[in-house]
PDB file of C-alpha atoms in Angstrom:
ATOM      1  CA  UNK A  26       0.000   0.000   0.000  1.00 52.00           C
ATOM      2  CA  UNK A  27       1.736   3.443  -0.791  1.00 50.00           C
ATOM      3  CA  UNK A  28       2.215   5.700   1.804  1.00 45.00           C
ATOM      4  CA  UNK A  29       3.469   9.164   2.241  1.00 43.00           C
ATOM      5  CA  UNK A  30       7.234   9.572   1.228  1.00 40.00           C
ATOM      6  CA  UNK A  31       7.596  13.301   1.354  1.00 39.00           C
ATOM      7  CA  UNK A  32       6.373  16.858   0.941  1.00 42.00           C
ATOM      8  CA  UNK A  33       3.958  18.498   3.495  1.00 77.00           C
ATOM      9  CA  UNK A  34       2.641  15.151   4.964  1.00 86.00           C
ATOM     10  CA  UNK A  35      -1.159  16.494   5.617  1.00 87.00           C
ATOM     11  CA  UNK A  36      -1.477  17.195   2.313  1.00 87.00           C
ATOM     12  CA  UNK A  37       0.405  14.117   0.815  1.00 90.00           C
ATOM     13  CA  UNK A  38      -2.515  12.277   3.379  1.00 90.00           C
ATOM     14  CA  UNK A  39      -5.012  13.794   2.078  1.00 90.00           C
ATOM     15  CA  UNK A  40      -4.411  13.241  -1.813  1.00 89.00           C
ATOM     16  CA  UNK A  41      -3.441   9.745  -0.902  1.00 92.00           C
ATOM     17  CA  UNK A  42      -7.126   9.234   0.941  1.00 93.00           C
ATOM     18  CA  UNK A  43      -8.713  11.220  -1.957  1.00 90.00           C
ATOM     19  CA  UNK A  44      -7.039   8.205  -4.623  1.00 91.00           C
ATOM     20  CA  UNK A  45      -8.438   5.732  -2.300  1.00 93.00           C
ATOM     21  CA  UNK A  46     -12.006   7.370  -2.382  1.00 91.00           C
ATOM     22  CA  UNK A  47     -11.994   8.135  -6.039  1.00 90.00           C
ATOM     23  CA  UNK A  48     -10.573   4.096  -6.827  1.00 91.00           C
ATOM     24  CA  UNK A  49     -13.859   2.894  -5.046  1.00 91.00           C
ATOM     25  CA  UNK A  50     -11.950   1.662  -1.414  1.00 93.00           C
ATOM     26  CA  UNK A  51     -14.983   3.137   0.441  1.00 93.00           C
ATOM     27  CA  UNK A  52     -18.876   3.782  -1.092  1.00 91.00           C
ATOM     28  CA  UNK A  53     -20.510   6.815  -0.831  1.00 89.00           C
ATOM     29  CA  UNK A  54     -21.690   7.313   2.839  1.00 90.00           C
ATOM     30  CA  UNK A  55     -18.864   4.950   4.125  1.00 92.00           C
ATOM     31  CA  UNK A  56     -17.403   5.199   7.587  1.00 94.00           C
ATOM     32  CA  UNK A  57     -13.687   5.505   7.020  1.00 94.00           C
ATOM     33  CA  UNK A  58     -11.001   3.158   9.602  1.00 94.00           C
ATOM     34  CA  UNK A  59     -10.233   5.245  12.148  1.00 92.00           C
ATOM     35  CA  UNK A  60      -6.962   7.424  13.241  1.00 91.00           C
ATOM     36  CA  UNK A  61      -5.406   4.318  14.191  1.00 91.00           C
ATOM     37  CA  UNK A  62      -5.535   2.587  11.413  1.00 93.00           C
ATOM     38  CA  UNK A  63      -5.436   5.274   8.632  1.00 93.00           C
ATOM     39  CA  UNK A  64      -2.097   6.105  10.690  1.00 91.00           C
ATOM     40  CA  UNK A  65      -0.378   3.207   9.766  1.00 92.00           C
ATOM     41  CA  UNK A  66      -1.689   2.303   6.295  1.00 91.00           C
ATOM     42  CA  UNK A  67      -0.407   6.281   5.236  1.00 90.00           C
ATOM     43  CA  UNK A  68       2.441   5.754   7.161  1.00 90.00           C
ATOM     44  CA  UNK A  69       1.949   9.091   9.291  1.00 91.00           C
ATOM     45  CA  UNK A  70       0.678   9.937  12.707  1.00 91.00           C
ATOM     46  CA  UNK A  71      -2.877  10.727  14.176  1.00 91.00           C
ATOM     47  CA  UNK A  72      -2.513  14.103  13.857  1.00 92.00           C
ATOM     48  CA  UNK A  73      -1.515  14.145  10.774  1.00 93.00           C
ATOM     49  CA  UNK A  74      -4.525  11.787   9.401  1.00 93.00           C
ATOM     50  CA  UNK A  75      -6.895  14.607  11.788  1.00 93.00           C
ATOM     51  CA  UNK A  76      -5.688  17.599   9.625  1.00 93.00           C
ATOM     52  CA  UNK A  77      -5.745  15.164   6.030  1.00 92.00           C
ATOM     53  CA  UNK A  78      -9.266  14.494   7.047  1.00 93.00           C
ATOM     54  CA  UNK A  79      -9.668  18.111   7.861  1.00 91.00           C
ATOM     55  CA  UNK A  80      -8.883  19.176   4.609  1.00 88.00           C
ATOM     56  CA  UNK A  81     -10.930  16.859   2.297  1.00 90.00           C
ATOM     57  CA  UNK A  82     -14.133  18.195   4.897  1.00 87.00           C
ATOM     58  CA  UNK A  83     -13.259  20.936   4.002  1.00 85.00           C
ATOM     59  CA  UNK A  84     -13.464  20.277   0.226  1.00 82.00           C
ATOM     60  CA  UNK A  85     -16.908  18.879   0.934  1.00 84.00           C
ATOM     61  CA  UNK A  86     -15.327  14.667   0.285  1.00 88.00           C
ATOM     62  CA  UNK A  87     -15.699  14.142   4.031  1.00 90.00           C
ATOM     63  CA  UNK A  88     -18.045  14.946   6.434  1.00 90.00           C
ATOM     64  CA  UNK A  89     -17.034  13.964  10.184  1.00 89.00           C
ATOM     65  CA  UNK A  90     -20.241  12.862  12.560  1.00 89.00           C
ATOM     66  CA  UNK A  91     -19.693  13.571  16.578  1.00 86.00           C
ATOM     67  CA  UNK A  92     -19.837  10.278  18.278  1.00 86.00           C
ATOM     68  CA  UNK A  93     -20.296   8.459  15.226  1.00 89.00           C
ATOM     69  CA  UNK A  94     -16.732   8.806  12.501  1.00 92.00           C
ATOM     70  CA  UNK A  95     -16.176  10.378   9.336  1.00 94.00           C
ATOM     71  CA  UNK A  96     -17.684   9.334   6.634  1.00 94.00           C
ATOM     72  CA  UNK A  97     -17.030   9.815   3.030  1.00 92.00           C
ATOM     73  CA  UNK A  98     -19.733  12.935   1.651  1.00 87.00           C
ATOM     74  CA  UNK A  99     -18.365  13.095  -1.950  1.00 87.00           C
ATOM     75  CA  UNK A 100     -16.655  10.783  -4.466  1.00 85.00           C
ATOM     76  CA  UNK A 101     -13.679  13.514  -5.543  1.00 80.00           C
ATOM     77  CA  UNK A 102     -13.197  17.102  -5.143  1.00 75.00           C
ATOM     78  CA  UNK A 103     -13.465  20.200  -7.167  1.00 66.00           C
ATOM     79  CA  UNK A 104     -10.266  21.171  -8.141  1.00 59.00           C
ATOM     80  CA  UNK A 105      -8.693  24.142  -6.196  1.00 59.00           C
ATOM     81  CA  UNK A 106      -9.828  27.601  -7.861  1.00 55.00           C
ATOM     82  CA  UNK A 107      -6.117  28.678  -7.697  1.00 56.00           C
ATOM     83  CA  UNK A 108      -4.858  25.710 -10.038  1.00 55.00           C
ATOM     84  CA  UNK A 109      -7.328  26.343 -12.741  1.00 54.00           C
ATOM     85  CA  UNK A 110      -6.289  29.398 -12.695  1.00 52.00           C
ATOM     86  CA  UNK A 111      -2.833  28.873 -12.587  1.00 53.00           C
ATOM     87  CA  UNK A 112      -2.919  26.792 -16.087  1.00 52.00           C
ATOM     88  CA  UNK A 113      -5.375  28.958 -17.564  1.00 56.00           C
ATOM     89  CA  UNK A 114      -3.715  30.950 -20.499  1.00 70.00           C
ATOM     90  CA  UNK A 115      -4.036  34.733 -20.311  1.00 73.00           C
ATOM     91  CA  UNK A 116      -7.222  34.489 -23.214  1.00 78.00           C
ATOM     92  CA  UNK A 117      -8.662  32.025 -20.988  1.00 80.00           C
ATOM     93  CA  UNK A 118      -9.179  33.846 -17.872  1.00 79.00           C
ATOM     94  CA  UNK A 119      -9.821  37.078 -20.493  1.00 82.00           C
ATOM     95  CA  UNK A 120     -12.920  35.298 -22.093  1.00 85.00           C
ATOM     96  CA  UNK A 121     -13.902  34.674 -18.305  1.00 86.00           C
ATOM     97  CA  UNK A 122     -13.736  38.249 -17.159  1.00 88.00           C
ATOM     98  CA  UNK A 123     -16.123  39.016 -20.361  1.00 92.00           C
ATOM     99  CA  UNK A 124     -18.746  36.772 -18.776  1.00 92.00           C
ATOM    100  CA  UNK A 125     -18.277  38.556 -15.426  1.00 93.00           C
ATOM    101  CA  UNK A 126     -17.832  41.915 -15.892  1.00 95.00           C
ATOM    102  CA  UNK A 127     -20.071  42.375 -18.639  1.00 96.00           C
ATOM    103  CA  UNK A 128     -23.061  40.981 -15.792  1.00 97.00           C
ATOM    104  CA  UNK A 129     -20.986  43.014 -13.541  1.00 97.00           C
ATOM    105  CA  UNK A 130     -21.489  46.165 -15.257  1.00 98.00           C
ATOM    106  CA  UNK A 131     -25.056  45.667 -16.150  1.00 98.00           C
ATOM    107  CA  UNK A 132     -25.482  45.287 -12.737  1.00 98.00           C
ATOM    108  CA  UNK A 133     -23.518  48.614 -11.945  1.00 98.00           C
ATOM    109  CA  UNK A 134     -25.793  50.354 -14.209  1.00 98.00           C
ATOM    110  CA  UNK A 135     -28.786  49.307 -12.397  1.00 97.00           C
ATOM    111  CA  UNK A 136     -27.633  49.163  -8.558  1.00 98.00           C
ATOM    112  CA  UNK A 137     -24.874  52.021  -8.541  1.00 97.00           C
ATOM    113  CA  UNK A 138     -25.042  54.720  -6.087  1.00 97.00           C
ATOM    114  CA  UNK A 139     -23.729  58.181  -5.931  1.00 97.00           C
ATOM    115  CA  UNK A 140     -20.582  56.832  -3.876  1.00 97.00           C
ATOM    116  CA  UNK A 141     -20.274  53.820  -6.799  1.00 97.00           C
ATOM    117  CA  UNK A 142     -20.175  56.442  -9.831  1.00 97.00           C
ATOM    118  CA  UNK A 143     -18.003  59.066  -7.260  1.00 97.00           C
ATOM    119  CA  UNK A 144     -15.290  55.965  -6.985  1.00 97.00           C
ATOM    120  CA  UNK A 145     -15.743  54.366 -10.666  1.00 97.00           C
ATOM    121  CA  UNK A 146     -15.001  58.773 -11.864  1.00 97.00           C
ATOM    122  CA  UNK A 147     -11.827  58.770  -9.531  1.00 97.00           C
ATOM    123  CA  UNK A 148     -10.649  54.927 -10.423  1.00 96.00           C
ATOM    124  CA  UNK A 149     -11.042  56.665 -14.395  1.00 96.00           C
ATOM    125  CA  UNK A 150      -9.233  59.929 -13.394  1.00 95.00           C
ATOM    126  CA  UNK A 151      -6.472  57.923 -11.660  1.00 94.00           C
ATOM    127  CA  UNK A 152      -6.310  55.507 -14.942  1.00 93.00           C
ATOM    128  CA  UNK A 153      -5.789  58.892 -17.183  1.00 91.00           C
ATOM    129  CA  UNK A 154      -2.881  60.517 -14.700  1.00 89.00           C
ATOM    130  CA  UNK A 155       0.716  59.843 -15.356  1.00 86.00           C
ATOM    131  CA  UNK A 156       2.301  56.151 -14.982  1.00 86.00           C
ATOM    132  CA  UNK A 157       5.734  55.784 -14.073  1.00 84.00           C
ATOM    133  CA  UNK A 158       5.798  52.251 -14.983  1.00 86.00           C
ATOM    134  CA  UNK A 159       3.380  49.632 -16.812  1.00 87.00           C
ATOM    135  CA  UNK A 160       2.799  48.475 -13.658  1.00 88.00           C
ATOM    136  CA  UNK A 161       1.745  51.367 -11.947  1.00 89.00           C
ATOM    137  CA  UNK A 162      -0.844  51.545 -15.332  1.00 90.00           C
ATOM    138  CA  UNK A 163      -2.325  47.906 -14.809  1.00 90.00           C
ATOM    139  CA  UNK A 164      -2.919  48.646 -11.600  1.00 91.00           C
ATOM    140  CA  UNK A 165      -5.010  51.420 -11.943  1.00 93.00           C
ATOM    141  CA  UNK A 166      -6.613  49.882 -15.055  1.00 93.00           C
ATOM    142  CA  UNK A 167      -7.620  46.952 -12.758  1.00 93.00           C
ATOM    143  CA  UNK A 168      -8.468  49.210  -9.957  1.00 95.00           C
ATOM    144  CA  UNK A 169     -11.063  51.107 -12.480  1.00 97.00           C
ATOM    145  CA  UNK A 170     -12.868  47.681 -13.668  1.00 96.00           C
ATOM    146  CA  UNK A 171     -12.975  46.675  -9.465  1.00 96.00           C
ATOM    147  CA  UNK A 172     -14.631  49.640  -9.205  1.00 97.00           C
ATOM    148  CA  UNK A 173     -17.138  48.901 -11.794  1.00 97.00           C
ATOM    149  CA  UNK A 174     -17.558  45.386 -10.290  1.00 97.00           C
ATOM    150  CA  UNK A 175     -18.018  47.153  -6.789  1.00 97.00           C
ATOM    151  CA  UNK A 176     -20.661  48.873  -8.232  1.00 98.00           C
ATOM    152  CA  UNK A 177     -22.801  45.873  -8.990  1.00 98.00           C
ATOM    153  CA  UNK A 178     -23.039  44.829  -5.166  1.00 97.00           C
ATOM    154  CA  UNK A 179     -22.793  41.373  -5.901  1.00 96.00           C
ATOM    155  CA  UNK A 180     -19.863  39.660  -3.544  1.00 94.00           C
ATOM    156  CA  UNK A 181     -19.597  36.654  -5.583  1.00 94.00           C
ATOM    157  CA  UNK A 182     -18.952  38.806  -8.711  1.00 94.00           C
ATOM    158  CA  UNK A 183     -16.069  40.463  -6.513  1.00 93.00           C
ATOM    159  CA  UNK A 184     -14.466  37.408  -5.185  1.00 90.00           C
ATOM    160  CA  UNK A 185     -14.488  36.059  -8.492  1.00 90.00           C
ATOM    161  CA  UNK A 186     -13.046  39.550  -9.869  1.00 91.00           C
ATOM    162  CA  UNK A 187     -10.310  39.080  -7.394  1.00 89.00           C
ATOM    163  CA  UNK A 188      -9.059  35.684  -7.490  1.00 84.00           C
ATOM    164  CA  UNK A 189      -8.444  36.517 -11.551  1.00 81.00           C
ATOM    165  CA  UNK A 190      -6.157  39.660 -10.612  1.00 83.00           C
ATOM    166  CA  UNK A 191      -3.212  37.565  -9.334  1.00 80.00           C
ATOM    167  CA  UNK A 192      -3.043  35.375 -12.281  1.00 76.00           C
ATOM    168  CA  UNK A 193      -4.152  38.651 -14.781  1.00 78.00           C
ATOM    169  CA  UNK A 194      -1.316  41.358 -13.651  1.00 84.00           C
ATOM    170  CA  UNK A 195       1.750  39.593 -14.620  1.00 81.00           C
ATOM    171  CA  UNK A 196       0.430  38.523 -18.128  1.00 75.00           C
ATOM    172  CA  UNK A 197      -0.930  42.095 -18.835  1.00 79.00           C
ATOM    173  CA  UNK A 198       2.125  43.478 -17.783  1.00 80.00           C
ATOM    174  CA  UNK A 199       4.241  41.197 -19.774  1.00 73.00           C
ATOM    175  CA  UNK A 200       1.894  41.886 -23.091  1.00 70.00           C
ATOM    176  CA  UNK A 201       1.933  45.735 -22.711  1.00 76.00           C
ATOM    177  CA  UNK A 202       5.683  45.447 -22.044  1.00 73.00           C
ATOM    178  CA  UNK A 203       6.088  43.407 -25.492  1.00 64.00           C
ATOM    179  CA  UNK A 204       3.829  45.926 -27.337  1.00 63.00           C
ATOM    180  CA  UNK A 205       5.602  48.713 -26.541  1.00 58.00           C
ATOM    181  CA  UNK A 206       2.153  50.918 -26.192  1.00 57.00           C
ATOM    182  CA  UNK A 207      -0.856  51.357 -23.375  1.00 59.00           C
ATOM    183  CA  UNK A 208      -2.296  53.975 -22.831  1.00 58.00           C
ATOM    184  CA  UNK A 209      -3.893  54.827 -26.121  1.00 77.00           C
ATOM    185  CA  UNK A 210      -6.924  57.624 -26.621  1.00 84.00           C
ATOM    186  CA  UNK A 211      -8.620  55.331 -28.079  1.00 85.00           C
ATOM    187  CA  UNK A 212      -9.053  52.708 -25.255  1.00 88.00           C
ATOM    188  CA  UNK A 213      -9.040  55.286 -22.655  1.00 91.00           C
ATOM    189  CA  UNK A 214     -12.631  56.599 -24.436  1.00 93.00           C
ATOM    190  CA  UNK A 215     -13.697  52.994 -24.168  1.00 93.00           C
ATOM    191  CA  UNK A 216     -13.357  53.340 -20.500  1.00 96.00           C
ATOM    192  CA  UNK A 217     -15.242  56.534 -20.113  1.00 96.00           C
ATOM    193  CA  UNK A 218     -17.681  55.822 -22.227  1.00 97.00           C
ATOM    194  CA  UNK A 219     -18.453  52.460 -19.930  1.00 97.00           C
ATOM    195  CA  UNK A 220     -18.440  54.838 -16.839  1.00 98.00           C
ATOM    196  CA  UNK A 221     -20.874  57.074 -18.761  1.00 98.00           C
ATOM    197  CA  UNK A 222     -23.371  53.895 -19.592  1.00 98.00           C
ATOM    198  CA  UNK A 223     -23.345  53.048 -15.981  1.00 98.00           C
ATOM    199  CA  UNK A 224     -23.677  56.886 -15.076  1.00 98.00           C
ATOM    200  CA  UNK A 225     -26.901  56.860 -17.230  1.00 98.00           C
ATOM    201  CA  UNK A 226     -28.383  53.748 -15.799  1.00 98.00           C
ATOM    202  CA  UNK A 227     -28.517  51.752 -19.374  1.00 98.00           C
ATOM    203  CA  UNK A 228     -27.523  48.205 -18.084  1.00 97.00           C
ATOM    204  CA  UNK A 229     -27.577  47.398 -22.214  1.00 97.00           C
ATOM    205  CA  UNK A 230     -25.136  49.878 -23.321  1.00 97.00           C
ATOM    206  CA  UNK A 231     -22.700  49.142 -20.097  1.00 97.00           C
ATOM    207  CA  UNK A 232     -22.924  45.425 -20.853  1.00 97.00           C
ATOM    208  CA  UNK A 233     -21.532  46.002 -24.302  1.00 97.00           C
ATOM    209  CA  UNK A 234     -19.295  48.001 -23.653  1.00 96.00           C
ATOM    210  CA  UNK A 235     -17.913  45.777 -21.258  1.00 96.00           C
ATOM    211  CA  UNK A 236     -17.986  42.945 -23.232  1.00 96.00           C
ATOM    212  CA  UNK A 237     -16.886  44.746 -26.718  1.00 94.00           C
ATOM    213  CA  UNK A 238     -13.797  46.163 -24.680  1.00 91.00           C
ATOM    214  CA  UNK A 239     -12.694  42.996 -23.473  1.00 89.00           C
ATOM    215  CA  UNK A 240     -13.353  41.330 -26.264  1.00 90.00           C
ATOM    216  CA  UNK A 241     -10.997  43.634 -28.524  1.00 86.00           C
ATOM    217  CA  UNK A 242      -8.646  43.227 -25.316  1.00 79.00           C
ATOM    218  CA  UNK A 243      -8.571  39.283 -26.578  1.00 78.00           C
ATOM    219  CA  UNK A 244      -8.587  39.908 -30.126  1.00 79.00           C
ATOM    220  CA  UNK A 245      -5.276  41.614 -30.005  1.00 72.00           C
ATOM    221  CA  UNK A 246      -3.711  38.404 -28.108  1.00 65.00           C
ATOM    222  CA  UNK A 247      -4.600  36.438 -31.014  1.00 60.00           C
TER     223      UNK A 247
END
């Protein structure tokens, strides 16, 4: 039976009981062995198998009863968010942000408040200053479509929003940097005229925008 070897050893015990689940070693609803004799099969301690176990609860494969044992909730596990993202290609995870920030600025256009459209005006002002570096301009771009997201005041829209920035940045940076060229009128207009849709309240017009802007944002990767 293989057994841990190296690496952190909760989280070499958990994939190891998570190959075991998905090859069909316990049902659906089974009671797994206990600390005791996990321990040894996995070749690590009880407290290791009580923080593997606490992991795969907390991607939803176990569920642990009081008084009664843990038992197995789900036959695999979503994949982590941060993976996907991490082998997603830069058009990938652009063709995403059309879906949700096109919704998103619908949604602005609908929900915004004087504060939203008083931030979304300063994020655009602070996109239009001067930019010592490309980074210091994709940050500000990025801070001008969070504002636009913050607008909609949906929090699922913004955590999703947020866990693409990480993976986003570097790749935008590393584009702009091999195009030689930004901040263009052109694009900047595209921006305003987005804040103006939402401004106005026409949840059409701002979704197209969105998505049009975006969409010419992945048309020049290809």
């Amino acid at each position: 039976m293989r057994q841990v070897v190296r690496g952190t050893l909760a989280d070499q015990a958990a994939a190891l009981l998570l190959d075991r689940i998905r090859a069909g070693e316990w049902a659906l609803g089974a009671r797994l062995p206990g600390e005791t004799t996990l321990g040894p099969q996995l070749g690590v301690g009880r407290s290791t198998v009580r923080e593997a176990i606490r992991q795969l609860a907390g991607r939803g494969v176990l569920v642990s009863r009081q008084g009664a044992g843990v038992f197995v909730a789900a036959l695999d596990a979503a994949e982590d968010w941060d993976a996907v993202l991490q082998r997603a290609d830069i058009l990938s995870v652009i063709e995403a942000r059309v879906a949700i920030e096109s919704e998103a600025a619908a949604l602005a256009a609908a929900r915004r408040t004087p504060a939203d459209l008083r931030a979304i005006r300063r994020a655009l002002g602070a996109r239009a200053g001067e930019h010592t570096s490309i980074e210091s301009y994709v940050d500000a771009d990025t801070a001008f479509h969070r504002s636009v997201v913050a607008a909609a005041h949906n929090p699922i829209l913004g955590e999703m929003f947020d866990g693409f920035t990480p993976r986003l940045r570097p790749a935008m940076v590393d584009m702009l940097r091999i195009r030689g060229v930004h901040d263009t009128a052109a694009d900047h207009r595209a921006h305003e005229e987005l804040a103006a849709s939402i401004a106005d309240r026409d949840a059409t017009e701002a979704a197209r925008r969105s998505r049009a802007h975006l969409t010419g944002l992945a048309e020049a990767l290809a």
